[in-house]
Coordinates of C-alpha atoms in Angstrom, one line a residue:
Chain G
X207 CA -4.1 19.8 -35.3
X208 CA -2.6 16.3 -34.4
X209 CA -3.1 14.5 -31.3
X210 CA -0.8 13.8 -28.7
X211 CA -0.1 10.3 -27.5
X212 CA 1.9 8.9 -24.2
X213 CA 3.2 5.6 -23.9
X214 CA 4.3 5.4 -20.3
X215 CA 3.9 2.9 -17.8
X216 CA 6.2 3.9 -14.8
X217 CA 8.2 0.4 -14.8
X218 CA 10.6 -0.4 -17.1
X219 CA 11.0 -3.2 -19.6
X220 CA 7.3 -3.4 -19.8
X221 CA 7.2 -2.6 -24.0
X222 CA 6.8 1.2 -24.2
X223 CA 9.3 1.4 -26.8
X224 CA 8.4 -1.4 -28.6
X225 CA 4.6 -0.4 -28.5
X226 CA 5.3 3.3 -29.6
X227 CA 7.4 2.0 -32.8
X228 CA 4.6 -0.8 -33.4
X229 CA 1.3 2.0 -33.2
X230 CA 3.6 4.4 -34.7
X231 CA 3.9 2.4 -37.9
X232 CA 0.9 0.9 -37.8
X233 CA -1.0 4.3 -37.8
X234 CA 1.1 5.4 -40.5
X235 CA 0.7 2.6 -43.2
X236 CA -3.3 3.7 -43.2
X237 CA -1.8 7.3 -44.4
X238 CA -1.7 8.8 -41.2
X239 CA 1.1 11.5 -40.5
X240 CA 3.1 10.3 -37.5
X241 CA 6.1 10.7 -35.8
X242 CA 7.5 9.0 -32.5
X243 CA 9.6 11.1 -30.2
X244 CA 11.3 9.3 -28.0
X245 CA 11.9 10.8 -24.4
X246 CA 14.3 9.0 -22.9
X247 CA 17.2 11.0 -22.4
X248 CA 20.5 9.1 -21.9
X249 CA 18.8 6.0 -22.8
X250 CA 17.7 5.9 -26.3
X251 CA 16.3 2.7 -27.8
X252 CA 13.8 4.0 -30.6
X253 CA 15.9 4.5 -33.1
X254 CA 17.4 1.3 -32.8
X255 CA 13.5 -0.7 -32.6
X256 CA 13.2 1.8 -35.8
X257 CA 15.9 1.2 -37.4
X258 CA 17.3 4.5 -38.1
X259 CA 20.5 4.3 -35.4
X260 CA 22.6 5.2 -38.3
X261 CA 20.6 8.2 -39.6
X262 CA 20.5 10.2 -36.6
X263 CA 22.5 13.5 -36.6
X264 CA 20.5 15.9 -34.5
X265 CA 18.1 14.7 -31.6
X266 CA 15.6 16.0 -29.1
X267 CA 17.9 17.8 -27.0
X268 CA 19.7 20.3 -30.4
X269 CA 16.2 21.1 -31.1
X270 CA 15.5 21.8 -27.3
X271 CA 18.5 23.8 -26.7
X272 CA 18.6 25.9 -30.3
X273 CA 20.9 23.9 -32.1
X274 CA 19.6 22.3 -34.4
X275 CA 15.8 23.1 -36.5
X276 CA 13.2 20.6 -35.7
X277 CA 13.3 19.8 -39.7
X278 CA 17.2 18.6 -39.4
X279 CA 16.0 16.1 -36.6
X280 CA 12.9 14.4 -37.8
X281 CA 13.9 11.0 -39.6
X282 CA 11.9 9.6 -42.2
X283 CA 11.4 5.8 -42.1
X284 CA 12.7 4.2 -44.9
X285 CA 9.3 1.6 -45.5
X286 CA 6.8 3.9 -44.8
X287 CA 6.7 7.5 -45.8
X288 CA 4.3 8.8 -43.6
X289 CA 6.4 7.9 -40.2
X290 CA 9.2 10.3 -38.5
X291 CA 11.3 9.6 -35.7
X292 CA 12.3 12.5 -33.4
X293 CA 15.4 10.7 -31.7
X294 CA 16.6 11.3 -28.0
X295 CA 19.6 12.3 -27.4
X296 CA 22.3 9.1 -25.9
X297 CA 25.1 11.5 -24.1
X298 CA 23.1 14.5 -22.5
X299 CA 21.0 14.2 -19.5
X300 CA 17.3 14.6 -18.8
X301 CA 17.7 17.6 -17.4
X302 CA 18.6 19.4 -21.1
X303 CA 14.8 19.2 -21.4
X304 CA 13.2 22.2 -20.0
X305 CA 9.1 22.7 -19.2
X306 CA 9.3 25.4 -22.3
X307 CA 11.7 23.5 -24.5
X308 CA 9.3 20.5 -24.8
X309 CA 6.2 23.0 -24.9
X310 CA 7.7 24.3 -28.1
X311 CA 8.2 21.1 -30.1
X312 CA 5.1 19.5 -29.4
X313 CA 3.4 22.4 -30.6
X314 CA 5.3 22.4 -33.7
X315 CA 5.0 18.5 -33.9
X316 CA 0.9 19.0 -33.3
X317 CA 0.6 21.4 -36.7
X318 CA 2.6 19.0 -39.0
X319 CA 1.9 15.6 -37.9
X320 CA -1.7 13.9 -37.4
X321 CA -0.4 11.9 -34.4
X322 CA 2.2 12.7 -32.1
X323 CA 3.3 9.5 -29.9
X324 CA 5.7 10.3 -26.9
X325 CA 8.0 7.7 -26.0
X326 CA 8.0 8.0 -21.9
X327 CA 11.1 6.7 -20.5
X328 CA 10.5 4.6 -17.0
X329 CA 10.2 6.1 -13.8
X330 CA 8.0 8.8 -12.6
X331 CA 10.8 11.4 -13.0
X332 CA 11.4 14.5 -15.1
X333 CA 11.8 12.5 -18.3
X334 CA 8.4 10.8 -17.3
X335 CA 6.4 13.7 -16.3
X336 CA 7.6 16.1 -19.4
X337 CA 6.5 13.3 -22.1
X338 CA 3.3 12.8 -20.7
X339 CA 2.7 16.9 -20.4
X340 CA 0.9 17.5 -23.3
X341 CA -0.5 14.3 -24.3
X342 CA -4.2 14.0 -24.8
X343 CA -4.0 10.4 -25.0
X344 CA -2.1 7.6 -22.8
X345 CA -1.3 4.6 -23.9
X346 CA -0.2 3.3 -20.2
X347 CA 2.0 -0.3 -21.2
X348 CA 1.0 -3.1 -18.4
X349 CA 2.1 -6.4 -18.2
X350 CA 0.0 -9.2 -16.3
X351 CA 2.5 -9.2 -13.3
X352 CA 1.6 -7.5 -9.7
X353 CA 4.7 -4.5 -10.1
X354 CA 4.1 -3.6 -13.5
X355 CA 0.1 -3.3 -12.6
X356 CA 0.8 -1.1 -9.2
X357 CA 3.4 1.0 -11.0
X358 CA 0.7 2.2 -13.9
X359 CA -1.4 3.0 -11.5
X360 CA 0.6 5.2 -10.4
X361 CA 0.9 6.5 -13.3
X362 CA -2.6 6.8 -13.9
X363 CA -2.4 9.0 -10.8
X364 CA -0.1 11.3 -12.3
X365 CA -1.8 11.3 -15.4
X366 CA -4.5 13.0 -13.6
X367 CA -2.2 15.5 -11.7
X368 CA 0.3 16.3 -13.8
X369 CA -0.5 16.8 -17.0
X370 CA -1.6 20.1 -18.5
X371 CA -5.0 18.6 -19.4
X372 CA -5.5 17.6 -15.6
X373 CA -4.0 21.3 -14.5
X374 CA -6.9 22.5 -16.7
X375 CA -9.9 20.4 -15.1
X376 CA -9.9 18.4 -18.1
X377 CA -9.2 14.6 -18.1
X378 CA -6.6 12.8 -20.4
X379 CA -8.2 9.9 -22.0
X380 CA -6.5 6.8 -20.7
X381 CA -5.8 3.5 -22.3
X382 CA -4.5 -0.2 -21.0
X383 CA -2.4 -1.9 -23.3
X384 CA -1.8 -5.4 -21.8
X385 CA 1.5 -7.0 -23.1
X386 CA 3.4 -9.8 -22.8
X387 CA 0.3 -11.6 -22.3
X388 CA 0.7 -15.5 -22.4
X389 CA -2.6 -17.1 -21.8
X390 CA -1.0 -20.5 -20.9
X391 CA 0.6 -19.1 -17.7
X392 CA -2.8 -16.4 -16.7
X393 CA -4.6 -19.6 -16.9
X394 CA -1.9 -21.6 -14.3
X395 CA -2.6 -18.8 -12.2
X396 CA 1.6 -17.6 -12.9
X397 CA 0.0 -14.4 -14.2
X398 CA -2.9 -12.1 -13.3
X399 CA -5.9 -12.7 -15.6
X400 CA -7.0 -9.7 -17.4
X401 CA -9.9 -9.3 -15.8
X402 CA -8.0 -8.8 -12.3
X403 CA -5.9 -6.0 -14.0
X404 CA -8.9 -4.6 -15.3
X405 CA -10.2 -4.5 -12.2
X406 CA -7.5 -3.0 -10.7
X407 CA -6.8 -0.1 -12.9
X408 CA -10.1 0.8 -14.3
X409 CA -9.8 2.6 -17.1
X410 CA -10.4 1.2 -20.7
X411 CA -8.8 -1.6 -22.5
X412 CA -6.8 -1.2 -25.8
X413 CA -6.0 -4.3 -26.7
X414 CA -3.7 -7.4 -25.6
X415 CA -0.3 -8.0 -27.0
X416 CA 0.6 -11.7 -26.8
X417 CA 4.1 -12.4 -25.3
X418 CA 6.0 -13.8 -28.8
X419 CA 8.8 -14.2 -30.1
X420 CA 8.2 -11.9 -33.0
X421 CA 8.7 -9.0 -31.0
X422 CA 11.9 -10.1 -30.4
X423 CA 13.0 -10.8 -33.9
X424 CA 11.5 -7.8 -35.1
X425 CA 13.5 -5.5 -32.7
X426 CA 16.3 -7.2 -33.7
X427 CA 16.1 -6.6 -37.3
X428 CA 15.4 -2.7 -36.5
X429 CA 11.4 -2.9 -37.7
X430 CA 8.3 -2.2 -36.0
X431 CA 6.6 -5.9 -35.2
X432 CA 3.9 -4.3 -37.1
X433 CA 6.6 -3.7 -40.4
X434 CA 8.4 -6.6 -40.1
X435 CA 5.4 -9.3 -40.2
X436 CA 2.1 -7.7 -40.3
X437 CA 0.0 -11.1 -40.1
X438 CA 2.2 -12.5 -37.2
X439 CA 0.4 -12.3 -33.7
X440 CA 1.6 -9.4 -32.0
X441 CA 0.9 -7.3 -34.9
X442 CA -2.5 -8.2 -35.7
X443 CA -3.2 -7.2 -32.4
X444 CA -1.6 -3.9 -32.6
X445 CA -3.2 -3.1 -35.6
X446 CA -6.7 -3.8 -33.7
X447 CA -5.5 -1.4 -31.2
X448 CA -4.2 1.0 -33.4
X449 CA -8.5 0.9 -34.8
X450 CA -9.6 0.8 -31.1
X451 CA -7.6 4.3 -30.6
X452 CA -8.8 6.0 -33.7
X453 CA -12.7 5.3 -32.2
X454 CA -13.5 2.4 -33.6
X455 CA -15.5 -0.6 -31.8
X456 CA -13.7 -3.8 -32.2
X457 CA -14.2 -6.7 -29.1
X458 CA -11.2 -7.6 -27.7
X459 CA -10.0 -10.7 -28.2
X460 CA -7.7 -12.3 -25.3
X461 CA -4.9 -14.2 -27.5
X462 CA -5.2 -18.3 -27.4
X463 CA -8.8 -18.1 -26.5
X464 CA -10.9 -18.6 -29.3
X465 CA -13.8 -16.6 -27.8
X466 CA -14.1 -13.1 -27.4
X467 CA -13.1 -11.3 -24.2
X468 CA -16.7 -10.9 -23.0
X469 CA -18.0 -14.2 -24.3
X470 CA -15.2 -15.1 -21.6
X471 CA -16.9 -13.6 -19.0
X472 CA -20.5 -14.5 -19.5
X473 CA -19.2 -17.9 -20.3
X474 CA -17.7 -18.1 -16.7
X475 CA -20.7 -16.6 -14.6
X476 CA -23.0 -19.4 -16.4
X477 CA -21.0 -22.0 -15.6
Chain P
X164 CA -9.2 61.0 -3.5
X165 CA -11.3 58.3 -2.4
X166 CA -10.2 54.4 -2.9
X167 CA -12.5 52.5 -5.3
X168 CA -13.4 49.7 -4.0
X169 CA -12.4 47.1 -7.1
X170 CA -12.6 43.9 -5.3
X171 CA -15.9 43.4 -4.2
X172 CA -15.3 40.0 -2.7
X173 CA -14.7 40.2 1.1
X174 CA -11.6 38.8 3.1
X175 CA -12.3 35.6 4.4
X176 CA -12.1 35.2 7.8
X177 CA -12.1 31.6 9.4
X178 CA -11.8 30.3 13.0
X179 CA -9.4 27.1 13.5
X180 CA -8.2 25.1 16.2
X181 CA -4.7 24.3 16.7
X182 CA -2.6 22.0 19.3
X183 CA -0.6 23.9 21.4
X184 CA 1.3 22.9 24.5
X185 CA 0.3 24.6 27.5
X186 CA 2.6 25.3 30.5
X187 CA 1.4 26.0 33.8
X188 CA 4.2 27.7 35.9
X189 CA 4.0 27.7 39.2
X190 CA 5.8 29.9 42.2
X191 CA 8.3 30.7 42.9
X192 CA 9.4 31.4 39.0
X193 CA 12.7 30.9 39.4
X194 CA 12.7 27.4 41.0
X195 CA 10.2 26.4 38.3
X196 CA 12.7 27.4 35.1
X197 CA 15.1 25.2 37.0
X198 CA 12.6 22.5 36.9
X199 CA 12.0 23.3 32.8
X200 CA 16.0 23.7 32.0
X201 CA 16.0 20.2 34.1
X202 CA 13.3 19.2 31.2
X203 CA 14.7 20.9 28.2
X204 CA 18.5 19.3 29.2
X205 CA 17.0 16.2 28.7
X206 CA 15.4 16.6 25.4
X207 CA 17.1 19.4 23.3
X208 CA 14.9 20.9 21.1
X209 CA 12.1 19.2 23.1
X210 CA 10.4 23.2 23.2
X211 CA 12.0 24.1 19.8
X212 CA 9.4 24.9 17.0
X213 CA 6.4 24.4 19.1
X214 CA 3.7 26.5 19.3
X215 CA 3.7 27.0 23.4
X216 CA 0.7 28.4 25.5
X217 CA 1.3 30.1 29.1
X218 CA -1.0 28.9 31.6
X219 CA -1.5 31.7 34.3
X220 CA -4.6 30.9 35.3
X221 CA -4.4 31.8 39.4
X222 CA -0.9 32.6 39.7
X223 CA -0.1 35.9 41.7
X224 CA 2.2 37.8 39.0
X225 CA 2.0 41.3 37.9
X226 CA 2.4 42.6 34.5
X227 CA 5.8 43.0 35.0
X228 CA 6.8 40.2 36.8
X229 CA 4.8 38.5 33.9
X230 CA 7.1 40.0 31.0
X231 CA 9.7 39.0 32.8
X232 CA 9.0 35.1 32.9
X233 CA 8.0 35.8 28.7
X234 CA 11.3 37.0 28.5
X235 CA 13.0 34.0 30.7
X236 CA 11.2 32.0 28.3
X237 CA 12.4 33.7 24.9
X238 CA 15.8 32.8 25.9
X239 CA 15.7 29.6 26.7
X240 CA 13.9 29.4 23.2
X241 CA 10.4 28.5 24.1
X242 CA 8.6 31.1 21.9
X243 CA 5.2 31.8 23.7
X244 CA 2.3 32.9 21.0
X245 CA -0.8 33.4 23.8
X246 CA -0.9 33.6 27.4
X247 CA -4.1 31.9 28.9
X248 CA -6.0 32.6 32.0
X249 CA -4.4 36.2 32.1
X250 CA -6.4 39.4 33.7
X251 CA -6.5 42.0 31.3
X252 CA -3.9 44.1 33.8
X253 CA -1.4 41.4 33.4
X254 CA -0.8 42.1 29.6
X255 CA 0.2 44.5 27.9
X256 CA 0.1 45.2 23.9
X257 CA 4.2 44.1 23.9
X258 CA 3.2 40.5 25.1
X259 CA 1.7 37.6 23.6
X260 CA -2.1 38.3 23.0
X261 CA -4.7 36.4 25.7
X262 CA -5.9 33.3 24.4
X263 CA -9.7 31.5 25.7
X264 CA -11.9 28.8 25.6
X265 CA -8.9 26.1 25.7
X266 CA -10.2 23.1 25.5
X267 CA -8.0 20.0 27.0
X268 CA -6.4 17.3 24.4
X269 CA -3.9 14.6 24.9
X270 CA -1.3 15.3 27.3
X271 CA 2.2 16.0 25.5
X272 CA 5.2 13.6 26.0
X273 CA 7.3 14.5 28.1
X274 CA 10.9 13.8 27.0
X275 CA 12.0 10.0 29.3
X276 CA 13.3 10.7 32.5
X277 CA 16.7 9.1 33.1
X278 CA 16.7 6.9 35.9
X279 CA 19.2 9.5 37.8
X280 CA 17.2 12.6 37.6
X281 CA 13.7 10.4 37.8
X282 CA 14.7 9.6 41.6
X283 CA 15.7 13.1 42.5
X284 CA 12.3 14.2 41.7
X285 CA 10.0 11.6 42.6
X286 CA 6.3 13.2 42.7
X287 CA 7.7 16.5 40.8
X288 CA 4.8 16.0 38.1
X289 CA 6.1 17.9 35.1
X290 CA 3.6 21.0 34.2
X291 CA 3.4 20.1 30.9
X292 CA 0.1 19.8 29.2
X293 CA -1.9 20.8 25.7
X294 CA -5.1 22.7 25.4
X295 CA -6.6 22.9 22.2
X296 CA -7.4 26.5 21.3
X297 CA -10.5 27.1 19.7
X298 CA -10.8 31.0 18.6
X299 CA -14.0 32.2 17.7
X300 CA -16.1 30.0 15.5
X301 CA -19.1 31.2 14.1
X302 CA -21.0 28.5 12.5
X303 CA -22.5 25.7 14.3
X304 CA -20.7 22.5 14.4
X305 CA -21.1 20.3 11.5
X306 CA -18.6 18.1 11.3
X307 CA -16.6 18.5 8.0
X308 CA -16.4 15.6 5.5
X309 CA -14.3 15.0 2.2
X310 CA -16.2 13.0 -0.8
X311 CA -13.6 11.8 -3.3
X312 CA -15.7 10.5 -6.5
X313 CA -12.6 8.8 -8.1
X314 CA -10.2 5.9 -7.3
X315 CA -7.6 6.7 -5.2
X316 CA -4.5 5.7 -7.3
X317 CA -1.3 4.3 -5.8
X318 CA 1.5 6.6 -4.3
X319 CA -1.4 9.0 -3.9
X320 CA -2.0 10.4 -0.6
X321 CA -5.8 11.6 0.7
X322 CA -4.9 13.4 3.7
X323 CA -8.1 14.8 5.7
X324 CA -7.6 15.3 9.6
X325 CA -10.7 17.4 9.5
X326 CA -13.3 15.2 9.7
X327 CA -14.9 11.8 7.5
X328 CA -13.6 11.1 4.1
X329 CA -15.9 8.7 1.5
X330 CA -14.0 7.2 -1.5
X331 CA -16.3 6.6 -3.9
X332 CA -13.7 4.3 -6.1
X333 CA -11.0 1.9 -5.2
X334 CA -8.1 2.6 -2.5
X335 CA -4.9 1.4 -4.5
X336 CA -2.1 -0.7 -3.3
X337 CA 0.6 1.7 -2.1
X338 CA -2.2 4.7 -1.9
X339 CA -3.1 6.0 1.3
X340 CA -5.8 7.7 3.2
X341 CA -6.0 9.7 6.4
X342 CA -8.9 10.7 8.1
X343 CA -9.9 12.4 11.0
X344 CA -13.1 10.8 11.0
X345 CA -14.6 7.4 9.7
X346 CA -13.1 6.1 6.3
X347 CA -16.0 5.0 4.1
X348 CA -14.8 3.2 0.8
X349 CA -17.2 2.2 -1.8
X350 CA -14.5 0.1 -3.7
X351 CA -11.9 -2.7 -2.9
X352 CA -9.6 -0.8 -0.3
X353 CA -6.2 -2.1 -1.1
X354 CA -3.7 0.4 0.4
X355 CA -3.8 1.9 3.7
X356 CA -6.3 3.5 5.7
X357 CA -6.0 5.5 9.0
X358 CA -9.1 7.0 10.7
X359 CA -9.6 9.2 13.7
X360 CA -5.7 10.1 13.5
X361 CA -6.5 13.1 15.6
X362 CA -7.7 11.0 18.7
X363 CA -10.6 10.2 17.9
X364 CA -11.2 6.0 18.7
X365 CA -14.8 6.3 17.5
X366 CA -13.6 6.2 14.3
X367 CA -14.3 3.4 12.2
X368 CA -13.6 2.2 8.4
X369 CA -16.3 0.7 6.1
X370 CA -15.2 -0.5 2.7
X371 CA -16.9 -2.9 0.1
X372 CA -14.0 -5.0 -0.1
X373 CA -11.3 -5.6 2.3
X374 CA -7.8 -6.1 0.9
X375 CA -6.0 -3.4 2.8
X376 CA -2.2 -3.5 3.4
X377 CA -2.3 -1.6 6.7
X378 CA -5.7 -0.8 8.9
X379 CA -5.5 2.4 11.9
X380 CA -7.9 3.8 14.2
X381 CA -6.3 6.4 16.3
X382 CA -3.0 5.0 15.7
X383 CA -3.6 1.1 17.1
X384 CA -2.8 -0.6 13.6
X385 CA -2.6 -3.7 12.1
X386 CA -1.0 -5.1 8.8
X387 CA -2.5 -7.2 6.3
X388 CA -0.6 -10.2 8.0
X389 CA -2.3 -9.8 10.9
X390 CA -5.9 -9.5 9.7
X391 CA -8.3 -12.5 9.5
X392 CA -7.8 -14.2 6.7
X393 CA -11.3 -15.1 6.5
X394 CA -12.5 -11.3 6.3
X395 CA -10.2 -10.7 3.4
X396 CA -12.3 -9.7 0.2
X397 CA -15.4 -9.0 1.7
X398 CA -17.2 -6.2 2.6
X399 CA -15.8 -5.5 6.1
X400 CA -16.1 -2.6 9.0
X401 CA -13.0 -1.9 11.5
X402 CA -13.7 -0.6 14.7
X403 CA -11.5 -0.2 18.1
X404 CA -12.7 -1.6 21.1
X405 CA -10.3 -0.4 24.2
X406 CA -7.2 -1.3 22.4
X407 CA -7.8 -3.5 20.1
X408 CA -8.7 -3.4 16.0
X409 CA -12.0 -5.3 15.5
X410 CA -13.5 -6.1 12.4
X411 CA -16.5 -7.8 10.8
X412 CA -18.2 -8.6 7.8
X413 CA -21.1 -5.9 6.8
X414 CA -24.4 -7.0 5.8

């Protein structure tokens, strides 16, 4: 039985997308069985940040509404075996995704894939609150700015409404994933410092994803920034988080600061 | 046949107090529905959808006469649910049951005068006024409080009129939380926090860090821009004295 992963955040333009196609393919170079179903209805973008835009025939929606079998809509990435796409669909509308519908596929998705990540689209609307449904993981996308950080907080709120997990008493383990972090500007004070957001959100940190141009270039090209250059910045630092989500204890390391993220903090209160 | 009794678990059966605006007629009737058509002219709908309580406490009506005024009432569409200060052979089982124990709250607003009409009747005070109704409570008096043991998140709303609420956890920006009672907050308090909304100006807020976007007690408010500057980020407690939002530092 696979797990079930949301990337959501609530604002938009924060790095869902590209963090979905990065964990995605990070995930699935160690072997893993993963596929990335995007959400957003109307508004696809995964395919393109995959690469597959020209391979898609069926989408969410066909599946959805009976018209197509789950199998026909999957898309195998090219580079690495192990990863599917699910795409969305670009000309229907959100509400071609129905409570049941979406029930359906993620339970087919859970028996043949070892991780399911659900691409949230922005907002805190039906799109939003169906991806994040089932999920027993988020992966809530923050970047170091003051809307981005009251926004997944919200979120986080949901996340412990609306989900099926919260409906049951149970919790949905909850994740930060700080990006577009640039260390120069947190440091002039243009940004909040981690810690602040930290503070502010309380709930675990998954890693920190430096602002770079390799994300850029990577989504321009159609690959996952951890495909396209696995020993650039960004990617290292997905790959950490990709080890943090599978359990494993790695310190966090805040990018530009040769320290580690707590030999930050003790390093402050001494001085 | 006899029924089996398969549900073993009682009905519950809970006394509550509501607000309920009480009218006191007075005699003779008819030039006193003038006086409320004079009211309800100025404000339509001011009687619409609220619960209304009939004051007879002392006035010389009989049962009769009583239905009457009911009925008066019903078609001007104030809808009476209890008639207070009733003797029992004044009611009958086709009138609005007999209501006790009302206990005064807030007077009502009465919808504004117009200058015209407010010179006609100078001295004509208008009989509007609430009661609280408190129906038979059993337990003694405790008052009720709310514990919430995680952070309250933004856009999320903690809405308690019933008595003290403790966060035990931060009060997001764009969160809110209502109280009837004192707000404690064992956390930054970042969004907004009303206490005693239900009249109550002994109501105070206590939070381990000050960084709230809006402050209330019983509805006198104040905006982070208007807050001391100095108290922000510490731990603070708000308080009203007369009219005015004090706070201080704790500790």
């Amino acid at each position: 039985m696979g797990k079930v992963i949301v990337v959501t955040s609530g604002k938009g333009g924060v790095g869902k997308t590209t963090s979905s196609a990065a964990l995605g393919a990070a995930l699935a170079q160690g072997g893993e069985k993963v596929v990335v179903v995007d959400f957003d209805v109307g508004l696809r973008n995964l395919d393109l940040v995959m690469g597959a835009e020209r391979r898609v025939v069926y989408d969410l929606v066909n599946v959805i509404q009976g018209e197509a079998k789950l199998t026909q809509a999957l898309i195998r990435d090219k580079r690495v075996e192990t990863l599917y796409l699910l795409p969305a669909s670009q000309t229907r509308d959100k509400d071609n995704l129905t409570p049941e519908g979406v029930e359906k596929v993620i339970a087919a998705l859970k028996n043949a894939f070892d991780w399911v990540i659900c691409d949230s689209p922005a907002g805190i609307e039906r799109g939003a609150t169906l991806a994040m449904r089932h999920a027993d993981v988020a992966i809530v996308v923050t970047n170091p700015e003051v809307s981005s950080v009251r926004d997944s907080d919200r979120i986080i709120g949901l996340l412990d409404s609306k989900t099926l997990k919260a409906e049951n008493g149970e919790r949905v383990e909850k994740h930060l994933l700080l990006t577009r972090y640039d260390a120069l500007r947190a440091e002039r004070g243009d940004m909040l410092k981690v810690d602040d957001v930290l503070e502010i959100l309380s709930i675990p940190l998954l890693g920190i994803i430096p602002e770079s141009m390799d994300v850029l270039r990577a989504s321009n090209v159609g690959a996952p920034v951890t495909l396209a250059d696995n020993r650039s910045a960004p990617a290292i630092a997905y790959f950490e988080a990709t080890r943090r989500l599978k359990g494993e204890n790695l310190p966090i390391t805040i990018p530009g600061d040769k320290r580690g993220f707590f030999g930050k903090i003790f390093g402050r209160k001494a001085a | 046949m006899t029924d089996v009794l398969t549900q073993p678990r009682p009905i519950r059966l809970k006394g509550r107090s509501f607000l309920a605006l009480a009218l006191t007629p007075e005699l003779p009737v008819q030039d006193w529905l003038v006086r409320l058509d004079d009211l309800a002219a100025r404000s339509a709908g001011f009687f619409l959808r609220r619960p209304v309580v009939l004051d007879v406490e002392g006035l010389d009506i009989d049962r009769q006469e009583l239905r009457d005024l009911v009925n008066e009432l019903s078609t001007r569409n104030v809808r009476v649910m209890g008639i207070e200060g009733a003797r029992t052979s004044q009611l009958g089982p086709d009138m609005p049951p007999a209501m006790t124990d009302g206990r005064a709250a807030a007077d009502f607003e009465a919808p504004a005068v117009s200058e015209k009409t407010a010179s006609e009747k100078t001295g004509a005070a208008d009989p509007v006024q609430s009661v609280v109704m408190e129906p038979v409570s059993g337990a003694a008096t405790t008052t009720p409080s709310l514990v919430v043991s995680r952070p309250v998140r933004s856009g999320q709303s903690i809405f308690f009129p019933e008595g003290d609420v403790t966060i035990i956890g931060s009060v997001a920006s764009g969160a809110e939380v209502v109280a009837g009672g004192s707000i404690h907050v064992y956390g930054p308090l970042r969004g907004r926090a009303m206490a005693g909304t239900m009249g109550n100006a002994e109501a105070r807020i206590f939070c381990r860090k000050l960084e709230a976007e809006l402050i209330a007690i019983d509805g006198f408010y104040k905006t982070a821009d208007d807050m001391e500057p100095e108290l922000r980020g510490k731990p603070v407690q708000v308080w009203l004295e007369g009219e005015t939002i004090k706070a201080a530092t704790l500790g």
